């Protein structure tokens, strides 16, 4: 939609071929239905891409500030929540509505329920569809990824790009939940808790950290690949919540390559190891008359307390005063460095975005034009670019869509 609007504004005749029964369905699920339009805090580190500098060059051509101007002109009043931008209506449908209104205003033709069968290039594009053959001078592939198939992202765009000679980096679920090996998660289902999470794997090469200021280190030959902190959700199968989403794409890649993966969790990130140890010792002295189950009350959710005690080898019925120093240290270790084995990530349907896609080494960063096929452009999730949570993936849609639409339209003017 963004590419179509920008191309039409430059005077191009534009047709959208949409295989769903409406355009822009995926927007409705963004930001939990409120649509986190963009984020004012932009940096290359918040995007993951195979080509260094590719994203920043594109964002320099159409920034988050440009996004605000664009949507204000369409009627959206932005709401700033510490840099996270939402429509004042708190309705994703508002964003979709103004985009559709603009498409109509610009006389952009939209063919719904139009299934693409093949694309060929020879001095222009010939597209065979369920509605017949369609020809055009230029083609923008903005078909999304494989995440959330029900919204229209079925991965079919990858095959079209491959048929035109492009390399596809294997698409994998990103911003997705992690499934764990241990059996006690059924007991923990429904718990939300503040935590620091750290993803580890036995990967060859140098460990990396995706966030500014993040550490990179080794622990018993396990590399720290990613880390984050915030509210973690414990489910009956494993781990969810924004911090888990932020590190999940690295779990997807490691598991895809056959490497073991685990997550380490600090359930008391606001306290150092020493402070946490002193706190436990103080509780033991003050409330030694209580059973260990009672003694843990008020520290974490009751169900989490019982699991932590079990993992530390402590009987919940034991009196807290009888806890040995060794038992306290085992419990402290479980609280500060709890570890869980990751067996898989949830499937594409549960993912918000994918990592992987059209190799950006084959695409020009300031126009989104293919380096292999003249007149072919890409926009959005179909490219090997994925952002962290917080409006970054939508900003990539607006930026890449704008560059593809404007560049395509201007290229027709140059030819004329």
Short mmCIF file of C-alpha atoms in Angstrom, two decimals:
data_model
loop_
_atom_site.label_atom_id
_atom_site.label_comp_id
_atom_site.label_asym_id
_atom_site.label_seq_id
_atom_site.Cartn_x
_atom_site.Cartn_y
_atom_site.Cartn_z
CA UNK A 1 0.00 0.00 0.00
CA UNK A 2 2.82 2.42 0.85
CA UNK A 3 4.63 1.63 -2.39
CA UNK A 4 1.42 2.05 -4.40
CA UNK A 5 0.60 5.40 -2.79
CA UNK A 6 4.07 6.82 -3.33
CA UNK A 7 4.25 5.59 -6.92
CA UNK A 8 0.80 7.02 -7.70
CA UNK A 9 1.77 10.35 -6.16
CA UNK A 10 4.66 10.47 -8.63
CA UNK A 11 2.22 10.03 -11.50
CA UNK A 12 2.49 6.30 -12.19
CA UNK A 13 -0.53 4.15 -13.07
CA UNK A 14 -0.58 1.53 -10.33
CA UNK A 15 -2.38 -1.78 -9.89
CA UNK A 16 -2.23 -3.81 -6.66
CA UNK A 17 -2.56 -7.58 -7.10
CA UNK A 18 -3.85 -8.86 -3.74
CA UNK A 19 -4.48 -12.55 -3.16
CA UNK A 20 -6.57 -11.93 -0.02
CA UNK A 21 -10.13 -10.59 0.13
CA UNK A 22 -8.85 -7.21 1.36
CA UNK A 23 -5.58 -5.28 1.43
CA UNK A 24 -3.58 -4.59 4.57
CA UNK A 25 -5.12 -7.25 6.80
CA UNK A 26 -1.89 -7.76 8.73
CA UNK A 27 -1.92 -4.14 9.95
CA UNK A 28 -4.94 -4.95 12.11
CA UNK A 29 -2.91 -7.28 14.33
CA UNK A 30 0.04 -4.92 14.87
CA UNK A 31 0.64 -3.43 18.30
CA UNK A 32 -1.97 -5.75 19.82
CA UNK A 33 -4.57 -4.11 17.63
CA UNK A 34 -3.34 -0.56 18.35
CA UNK A 35 -0.68 -0.35 15.61
CA UNK A 36 2.73 0.76 16.84
CA UNK A 37 3.33 2.92 13.74
CA UNK A 38 7.01 3.59 14.31
CA UNK A 39 9.60 4.34 16.96
CA UNK A 40 11.41 7.66 17.32
CA UNK A 41 14.53 5.88 18.60
CA UNK A 42 16.03 4.54 15.38
CA UNK A 43 19.38 2.79 14.98
CA UNK A 44 20.84 0.11 12.71
CA UNK A 45 21.22 -2.16 15.75
CA UNK A 46 17.44 -2.47 16.10
CA UNK A 47 17.28 -4.17 12.69
CA UNK A 48 18.81 -7.47 11.65
CA UNK A 49 20.05 -7.77 8.07
CA UNK A 50 22.74 -9.70 6.21
CA UNK A 51 24.23 -6.52 4.71
CA UNK A 52 25.70 -3.96 7.09
CA UNK A 53 24.45 -0.45 6.38
CA UNK A 54 21.58 -1.58 4.13
CA UNK A 55 18.84 -0.58 6.57
CA UNK A 56 20.42 2.67 7.74
CA UNK A 57 20.84 3.85 4.15
CA UNK A 58 17.17 3.18 3.47
CA UNK A 59 16.04 4.85 6.70
CA UNK A 60 18.12 7.92 5.86
CA UNK A 61 15.94 8.33 2.75
CA UNK A 62 12.63 7.93 4.64
CA UNK A 63 12.88 8.26 8.42
CA UNK A 64 10.51 7.86 11.35
CA UNK A 65 9.99 11.64 11.23
CA UNK A 66 8.95 11.30 7.58
CA UNK A 67 6.53 8.59 8.64
CA UNK A 68 4.91 10.94 11.17
CA UNK A 69 4.50 13.65 8.52
CA UNK A 70 3.03 11.15 6.06
CA UNK A 71 0.39 9.82 8.44
CA UNK A 72 -0.48 13.22 9.86
CA UNK A 73 -1.27 14.31 6.31
CA UNK A 74 -3.61 11.33 6.01
CA UNK A 75 -5.41 12.32 9.22
CA UNK A 76 -3.69 10.22 11.89
CA UNK A 77 -3.03 12.08 15.14
CA UNK A 78 0.07 10.39 16.63
CA UNK A 79 0.44 9.45 20.28
CA UNK A 80 3.97 9.30 21.71
CA UNK A 81 4.61 6.71 24.44
CA UNK A 82 8.30 7.11 25.27
CA UNK A 83 9.19 7.07 21.59
CA UNK A 84 6.71 4.37 20.64
CA UNK A 85 4.22 6.00 18.25
CA UNK A 86 0.56 4.93 18.06
CA UNK A 87 -2.51 6.52 16.48
CA UNK A 88 -4.39 8.56 19.05
CA UNK A 89 -7.43 6.38 18.34
CA UNK A 90 -5.50 3.33 19.62
CA UNK A 91 -7.01 1.48 16.67
CA UNK A 92 -4.93 -0.23 14.00
CA UNK A 93 -8.03 -0.06 11.82
CA UNK A 94 -7.58 3.74 11.66
CA UNK A 95 -4.20 3.30 10.00
CA UNK A 96 -5.56 0.77 7.52
CA UNK A 97 -8.56 2.97 6.76
CA UNK A 98 -6.53 6.09 5.91
CA UNK A 99 -4.22 4.07 3.67
CA UNK A 100 -7.17 2.58 1.81
CA UNK A 101 -8.76 6.02 1.50
CA UNK A 102 -5.56 7.37 -0.04
CA UNK A 103 -5.37 4.48 -2.50
CA UNK A 104 -8.91 5.25 -3.59
CA UNK A 105 -8.17 8.98 -3.80
CA UNK A 106 -5.18 8.29 -6.08
CA UNK A 107 -7.21 5.93 -8.30
CA UNK A 108 -4.99 2.96 -7.54
CA UNK A 109 -6.60 -0.14 -9.03
CA UNK A 110 -6.90 -3.05 -6.60
CA UNK A 111 -7.59 -6.62 -7.76
CA UNK A 112 -8.69 -8.71 -4.77
CA UNK A 113 -8.59 -12.53 -4.57
CA UNK A 114 -6.05 -12.40 -7.40
CA UNK A 115 -3.80 -15.45 -7.20
CA UNK A 116 -0.38 -15.05 -8.83
CA UNK A 117 0.69 -18.09 -10.82
CA UNK A 118 3.92 -16.94 -12.47
CA UNK A 119 5.98 -13.87 -13.36
CA UNK A 120 8.23 -13.48 -16.40
CA UNK A 121 10.51 -10.64 -17.41
CA UNK A 122 11.37 -9.58 -20.97
CA UNK A 123 11.50 -5.81 -21.48
CA UNK A 124 8.68 -5.64 -18.95
CA UNK A 125 6.74 -8.02 -16.74
CA UNK A 126 4.13 -10.60 -17.69
CA UNK A 127 2.13 -11.93 -14.76
CA UNK A 128 -0.19 -14.90 -15.07
CA UNK A 129 -2.97 -14.74 -12.49
CA UNK A 130 -6.26 -16.37 -11.65
CA UNK A 131 -7.84 -13.32 -13.33
CA UNK A 132 -5.87 -13.64 -16.54
CA UNK A 133 -2.62 -12.25 -17.86
CA UNK A 134 -1.45 -8.82 -16.66
CA UNK A 135 1.46 -6.84 -18.09
CA UNK A 136 3.42 -3.94 -16.65
CA UNK A 137 6.63 -1.99 -17.10
CA UNK A 138 7.70 -2.30 -13.47
CA UNK A 139 7.00 -4.71 -10.63
CA UNK A 140 7.21 -4.25 -6.86
CA UNK A 141 7.17 -7.46 -4.83
CA UNK A 142 5.73 -6.59 -1.40
CA UNK A 143 4.27 -9.99 -0.62
CA UNK A 144 5.37 -10.26 3.01
CA UNK A 145 7.07 -13.23 4.64
CA UNK A 146 5.73 -16.54 5.97
CA UNK A 147 4.71 -15.15 9.37
CA UNK A 148 1.00 -15.26 10.27
CA UNK A 149 -0.31 -16.98 7.14
CA UNK A 150 -3.92 -16.15 8.05
CA UNK A 151 -3.19 -12.48 7.35
CA UNK A 152 -1.93 -13.26 3.84
CA UNK A 153 1.79 -13.92 4.40
CA UNK A 154 2.11 -17.40 2.92
CA UNK A 155 5.66 -17.17 1.57
CA UNK A 156 4.56 -17.21 -2.08
CA UNK A 157 6.53 -14.02 -2.76
CA UNK A 158 9.78 -15.88 -2.12
CA UNK A 159 9.08 -18.25 -5.00
CA UNK A 160 8.28 -15.36 -7.33
CA UNK A 161 11.58 -13.68 -6.39
CA UNK A 162 13.47 -16.95 -6.85
CA UNK A 163 11.88 -17.48 -10.27
CA UNK A 164 13.27 -14.07 -11.28
CA UNK A 165 16.80 -15.12 -10.30
CA UNK A 166 17.04 -13.91 -6.70
CA UNK A 167 18.65 -15.73 -3.79
CA UNK A 168 16.42 -16.44 -0.78
CA UNK A 169 18.01 -16.57 2.67
CA UNK A 170 16.05 -19.37 4.42
CA UNK A 171 13.00 -17.77 6.11
CA UNK A 172 12.60 -18.70 9.78
CA UNK A 173 10.16 -17.58 12.49
CA UNK A 174 11.27 -14.45 14.40
CA UNK A 175 9.57 -12.49 17.21
CA UNK A 176 8.13 -15.79 18.33
CA UNK A 177 7.75 -17.94 21.44
CA UNK A 178 10.28 -20.59 22.53
CA UNK A 179 9.39 -24.19 23.37
CA UNK A 180 11.35 -25.79 26.23
CA UNK A 181 12.34 -29.35 27.06
CA UNK A 182 11.56 -29.41 30.78
CA UNK A 183 8.25 -30.84 32.06
CA UNK A 184 7.56 -28.29 34.80
CA UNK A 185 6.20 -25.60 32.45
CA UNK A 186 2.65 -26.93 32.72
CA UNK A 187 2.94 -26.04 36.41
CA UNK A 188 4.18 -22.52 35.57
CA UNK A 189 1.66 -21.63 32.85
CA UNK A 190 0.22 -18.13 33.16
CA UNK A 191 2.99 -16.57 35.25
CA UNK A 192 4.34 -13.15 34.23
CA UNK A 193 7.53 -11.94 35.86
CA UNK A 194 10.23 -9.34 35.31
CA UNK A 195 13.48 -10.99 34.25
CA UNK A 196 16.73 -10.73 32.34
CA UNK A 197 17.02 -13.36 29.60
CA UNK A 198 20.12 -14.53 27.80
CA UNK A 199 20.21 -16.84 24.76
CA UNK A 200 23.15 -19.24 24.55
CA UNK A 201 24.28 -21.67 21.88
CA UNK A 202 27.31 -23.68 20.88
CA UNK A 203 27.98 -21.85 17.63
CA UNK A 204 31.24 -21.66 15.71
CA UNK A 205 32.65 -18.17 15.33
CA UNK A 206 32.28 -15.05 17.41
CA UNK A 207 29.32 -14.41 19.69
CA UNK A 208 27.24 -11.34 18.94
CA UNK A 209 24.90 -9.10 20.89
CA UNK A 210 21.98 -7.45 19.02
CA UNK A 211 21.31 -4.54 21.34
CA UNK A 212 23.38 -1.39 21.96
CA UNK A 213 25.36 -1.80 25.14
CA UNK A 214 24.74 -5.56 25.24
CA UNK A 215 27.58 -7.76 26.41
CA UNK A 216 29.29 -10.50 24.46
CA UNK A 217 30.94 -13.28 26.39
CA UNK A 218 31.51 -17.00 26.68
CA UNK A 219 30.29 -19.30 29.43
CA UNK A 220 31.54 -22.88 29.55
CA UNK A 221 31.93 -22.87 25.72
CA UNK A 222 28.40 -21.55 25.23
CA UNK A 223 28.26 -18.27 23.30
CA UNK A 224 25.87 -15.52 24.32
CA UNK A 225 23.99 -14.69 21.13
CA UNK A 226 21.37 -12.24 22.42
CA UNK A 227 19.98 -10.78 25.63
CA UNK A 228 17.11 -8.61 26.80
CA UNK A 229 15.07 -7.80 29.91
CA UNK A 230 11.43 -7.08 30.69
CA UNK A 231 8.27 -9.03 31.40
CA UNK A 232 8.64 -12.73 30.59
CA UNK A 233 5.57 -14.93 30.26
CA UNK A 234 5.79 -18.58 31.28
CA UNK A 235 3.51 -20.85 29.26
CA UNK A 236 2.61 -24.52 29.37
CA UNK A 237 5.22 -25.20 26.66
CA UNK A 238 7.94 -22.70 27.57
CA UNK A 239 8.69 -18.99 27.24
CA UNK A 240 6.97 -15.94 25.75
CA UNK A 241 6.84 -12.17 26.20
CA UNK A 242 8.68 -9.32 24.49
CA UNK A 243 12.19 -10.17 25.85
CA UNK A 244 11.78 -13.69 24.47
CA UNK A 245 10.58 -12.34 21.11
CA UNK A 246 13.64 -10.10 20.93
CA UNK A 247 16.08 -13.02 21.20
CA UNK A 248 14.01 -15.63 19.33
CA UNK A 249 15.37 -15.10 15.80
CA UNK A 250 18.82 -16.20 17.01
CA UNK A 251 17.27 -19.34 18.49
CA UNK A 252 15.57 -20.03 15.14
CA UNK A 253 18.84 -19.74 13.23
CA UNK A 254 20.86 -21.85 15.69
CA UNK A 255 18.26 -24.62 15.80
CA UNK A 256 17.94 -24.55 12.00
CA UNK A 257 21.71 -25.09 11.77
CA UNK A 258 21.53 -27.98 14.24
CA UNK A 259 23.18 -26.31 17.24
CA UNK A 260 21.92 -26.73 20.83
CA UNK A 261 20.21 -23.71 22.36
CA UNK A 262 19.32 -22.73 25.89
CA UNK A 263 18.07 -19.68 27.73
CA UNK A 264 19.43 -18.43 31.03
CA UNK A 265 17.06 -16.36 33.16
CA UNK A 266 17.72 -14.02 36.07
CA UNK A 267 14.46 -13.74 38.01
CA UNK A 268 15.87 -10.91 40.17
CA UNK A 269 17.49 -8.62 37.59
CA UNK A 270 17.10 -5.59 39.84
CA UNK A 271 19.54 -7.10 42.38
CA UNK A 272 23.15 -8.17 41.99
CA UNK A 273 24.21 -11.70 42.91
CA UNK A 274 25.61 -10.46 46.21
CA UNK A 275 22.50 -8.42 47.06
CA UNK A 276 20.27 -11.39 46.26
CA UNK A 277 22.36 -13.66 48.48
CA UNK A 278 22.20 -11.23 51.39
CA UNK A 279 18.44 -10.91 50.93
CA UNK A 280 17.93 -14.69 51.13
CA UNK A 281 20.15 -14.94 54.20
CA UNK A 282 18.23 -12.09 55.87
CA UNK A 283 14.92 -13.83 55.15
CA UNK A 284 16.28 -17.04 56.65
CA UNK A 285 17.22 -15.22 59.87
CA UNK A 286 13.99 -13.22 60.10
CA UNK A 287 11.54 -15.95 59.09
CA UNK A 288 13.32 -19.14 60.06
CA UNK A 289 10.19 -20.43 61.80
CA UNK A 290 8.36 -20.75 58.45
CA UNK A 291 8.46 -23.70 56.10
CA UNK A 292 10.51 -23.06 52.95
CA UNK A 293 7.30 -22.83 50.93
CA UNK A 294 5.96 -20.19 53.31
CA UNK A 295 9.37 -18.49 53.49
CA UNK A 296 9.34 -17.94 49.69
CA UNK A 297 5.92 -16.28 49.75
CA UNK A 298 6.12 -12.72 48.46
CA UNK A 299 9.31 -13.33 46.52
CA UNK A 300 7.87 -14.81 43.31
CA UNK A 301 4.62 -16.34 42.15
CA UNK A 302 3.77 -19.30 44.38
CA UNK A 303 4.00 -21.79 41.52
CA UNK A 304 7.42 -20.46 40.52
CA UNK A 305 8.58 -20.62 44.16
CA UNK A 306 7.79 -24.34 44.30
CA UNK A 307 9.62 -25.10 41.06
CA UNK A 308 12.71 -23.13 42.13
CA UNK A 309 12.79 -24.98 45.47
CA UNK A 310 12.49 -28.33 43.71
CA UNK A 311 15.27 -27.50 41.27
CA UNK A 312 17.48 -26.49 44.20
CA UNK A 313 16.74 -29.82 45.91
CA UNK A 314 14.95 -28.19 48.86
CA UNK A 315 11.92 -29.75 50.58
CA UNK A 316 9.11 -27.13 50.66
CA UNK A 317 8.13 -28.41 54.11
CA UNK A 318 11.61 -27.93 55.58
CA UNK A 319 11.97 -25.10 58.10
CA UNK A 320 13.79 -22.12 56.65
CA UNK A 321 16.05 -21.94 59.72
CA UNK A 322 17.39 -25.39 58.77
CA UNK A 323 18.56 -24.27 55.33
CA UNK A 324 22.28 -24.84 54.96
CA UNK A 325 24.55 -22.36 53.24
CA UNK A 326 24.95 -24.85 50.40
CA UNK A 327 21.17 -25.04 49.96
CA UNK A 328 20.91 -21.24 49.93
CA UNK A 329 23.59 -21.05 47.25
CA UNK A 330 21.79 -23.66 45.12
CA UNK A 331 18.56 -21.69 45.42
CA UNK A 332 20.35 -18.46 44.62
CA UNK A 333 21.83 -20.11 41.53
CA UNK A 334 18.36 -21.14 40.33
CA UNK A 335 16.99 -17.64 40.92
CA UNK A 336 19.85 -15.81 39.18
CA UNK A 337 20.97 -18.32 36.53
CA UNK A 338 18.01 -20.58 35.86
CA UNK A 339 18.63 -22.46 32.60
CA UNK A 340 16.23 -24.17 30.22
CA UNK A 341 16.83 -26.16 27.03
CA UNK A 342 15.12 -24.86 23.89
CA UNK A 343 13.81 -27.62 21.62
CA UNK A 344 12.10 -25.44 19.01
CA UNK A 345 10.48 -22.12 18.29
CA UNK A 346 6.76 -21.88 17.65
CA UNK A 347 5.70 -22.20 13.98
CA UNK A 348 5.38 -19.44 11.39
CA UNK A 349 1.71 -18.92 12.19
CA UNK A 350 2.65 -17.76 15.71
CA UNK A 351 5.49 -15.51 14.57
CA UNK A 352 5.11 -11.75 14.15
CA UNK A 353 7.79 -11.59 11.45
CA UNK A 354 10.42 -13.78 9.80
CA UNK A 355 14.16 -13.53 9.53
CA UNK A 356 15.50 -14.39 6.10
CA UNK A 357 14.05 -13.55 2.69
CA UNK A 358 15.39 -11.93 -0.48
CA UNK A 359 19.13 -11.48 -0.09
CA UNK A 360 19.76 -7.73 0.34
CA UNK A 361 23.16 -8.08 -1.35
CA UNK A 362 21.13 -8.30 -4.58
CA UNK A 363 19.08 -5.14 -3.90
CA UNK A 364 20.01 -1.43 -4.05
CA UNK A 365 19.53 0.07 -0.59
CA UNK A 366 18.44 3.57 -1.68
CA UNK A 367 15.91 2.48 -4.30
CA UNK A 368 14.98 -1.13 -3.38
CA UNK A 369 15.58 -2.05 -7.03
CA UNK A 370 16.91 -5.47 -7.94
CA UNK A 371 20.52 -5.59 -9.08
CA UNK A 372 19.60 -8.58 -11.25
CA UNK A 373 16.36 -7.59 -12.97
CA UNK A 374 15.86 -3.98 -14.11
CA UNK A 375 12.47 -2.63 -13.09
CA UNK A 376 11.99 -5.15 -10.27
CA UNK A 377 11.67 -3.71 -6.76
CA UNK A 378 11.12 -5.12 -3.27
CA UNK A 379 9.48 -3.75 -0.12
CA UNK A 380 8.77 -4.95 3.40
CA UNK A 381 9.16 -8.36 4.98
CA UNK A 382 9.97 -10.17 1.75
CA UNK A 383 13.50 -8.81 2.17
CA UNK A 384 16.04 -10.27 4.58
CA UNK A 385 15.39 -7.52 7.14
CA UNK A 386 13.66 -7.97 10.49
CA UNK A 387 13.38 -5.53 13.35
CA UNK A 388 12.90 -5.94 17.08
CA UNK A 389 9.54 -5.27 18.74
CA UNK A 390 8.48 -1.64 19.03
CA UNK A 391 7.37 -0.32 15.65
CA UNK A 392 10.56 -1.16 13.77
CA UNK A 393 9.09 -3.67 11.34
CA UNK A 394 6.35 -1.23 10.36
CA UNK A 395 8.94 1.51 9.91
CA UNK A 396 10.78 -0.82 7.55
CA UNK A 397 7.53 -1.31 5.62
CA UNK A 398 7.00 2.46 5.30
CA UNK A 399 10.63 3.19 4.37
CA UNK A 400 11.18 0.36 1.90
CA UNK A 401 7.71 0.83 0.40
CA UNK A 402 8.31 4.53 -0.13
CA UNK A 403 11.70 3.96 -1.77
CA UNK A 404 10.37 1.21 -4.03
CA UNK A 405 7.27 3.19 -5.06
CA UNK A 406 9.00 6.49 -5.69
CA UNK A 407 11.99 4.93 -7.44
CA UNK A 408 9.83 2.80 -9.70
CA UNK A 409 7.65 5.74 -10.71
CA UNK A 410 10.60 8.05 -11.30
CA UNK A 411 12.31 5.41 -13.45
CA UNK A 412 9.33 5.47 -15.82
CA UNK A 413 9.68 9.24 -16.09
CA UNK A 414 13.39 8.87 -16.87
CA UNK A 415 12.57 6.39 -19.65
CA UNK A 416 9.94 8.75 -21.05
#
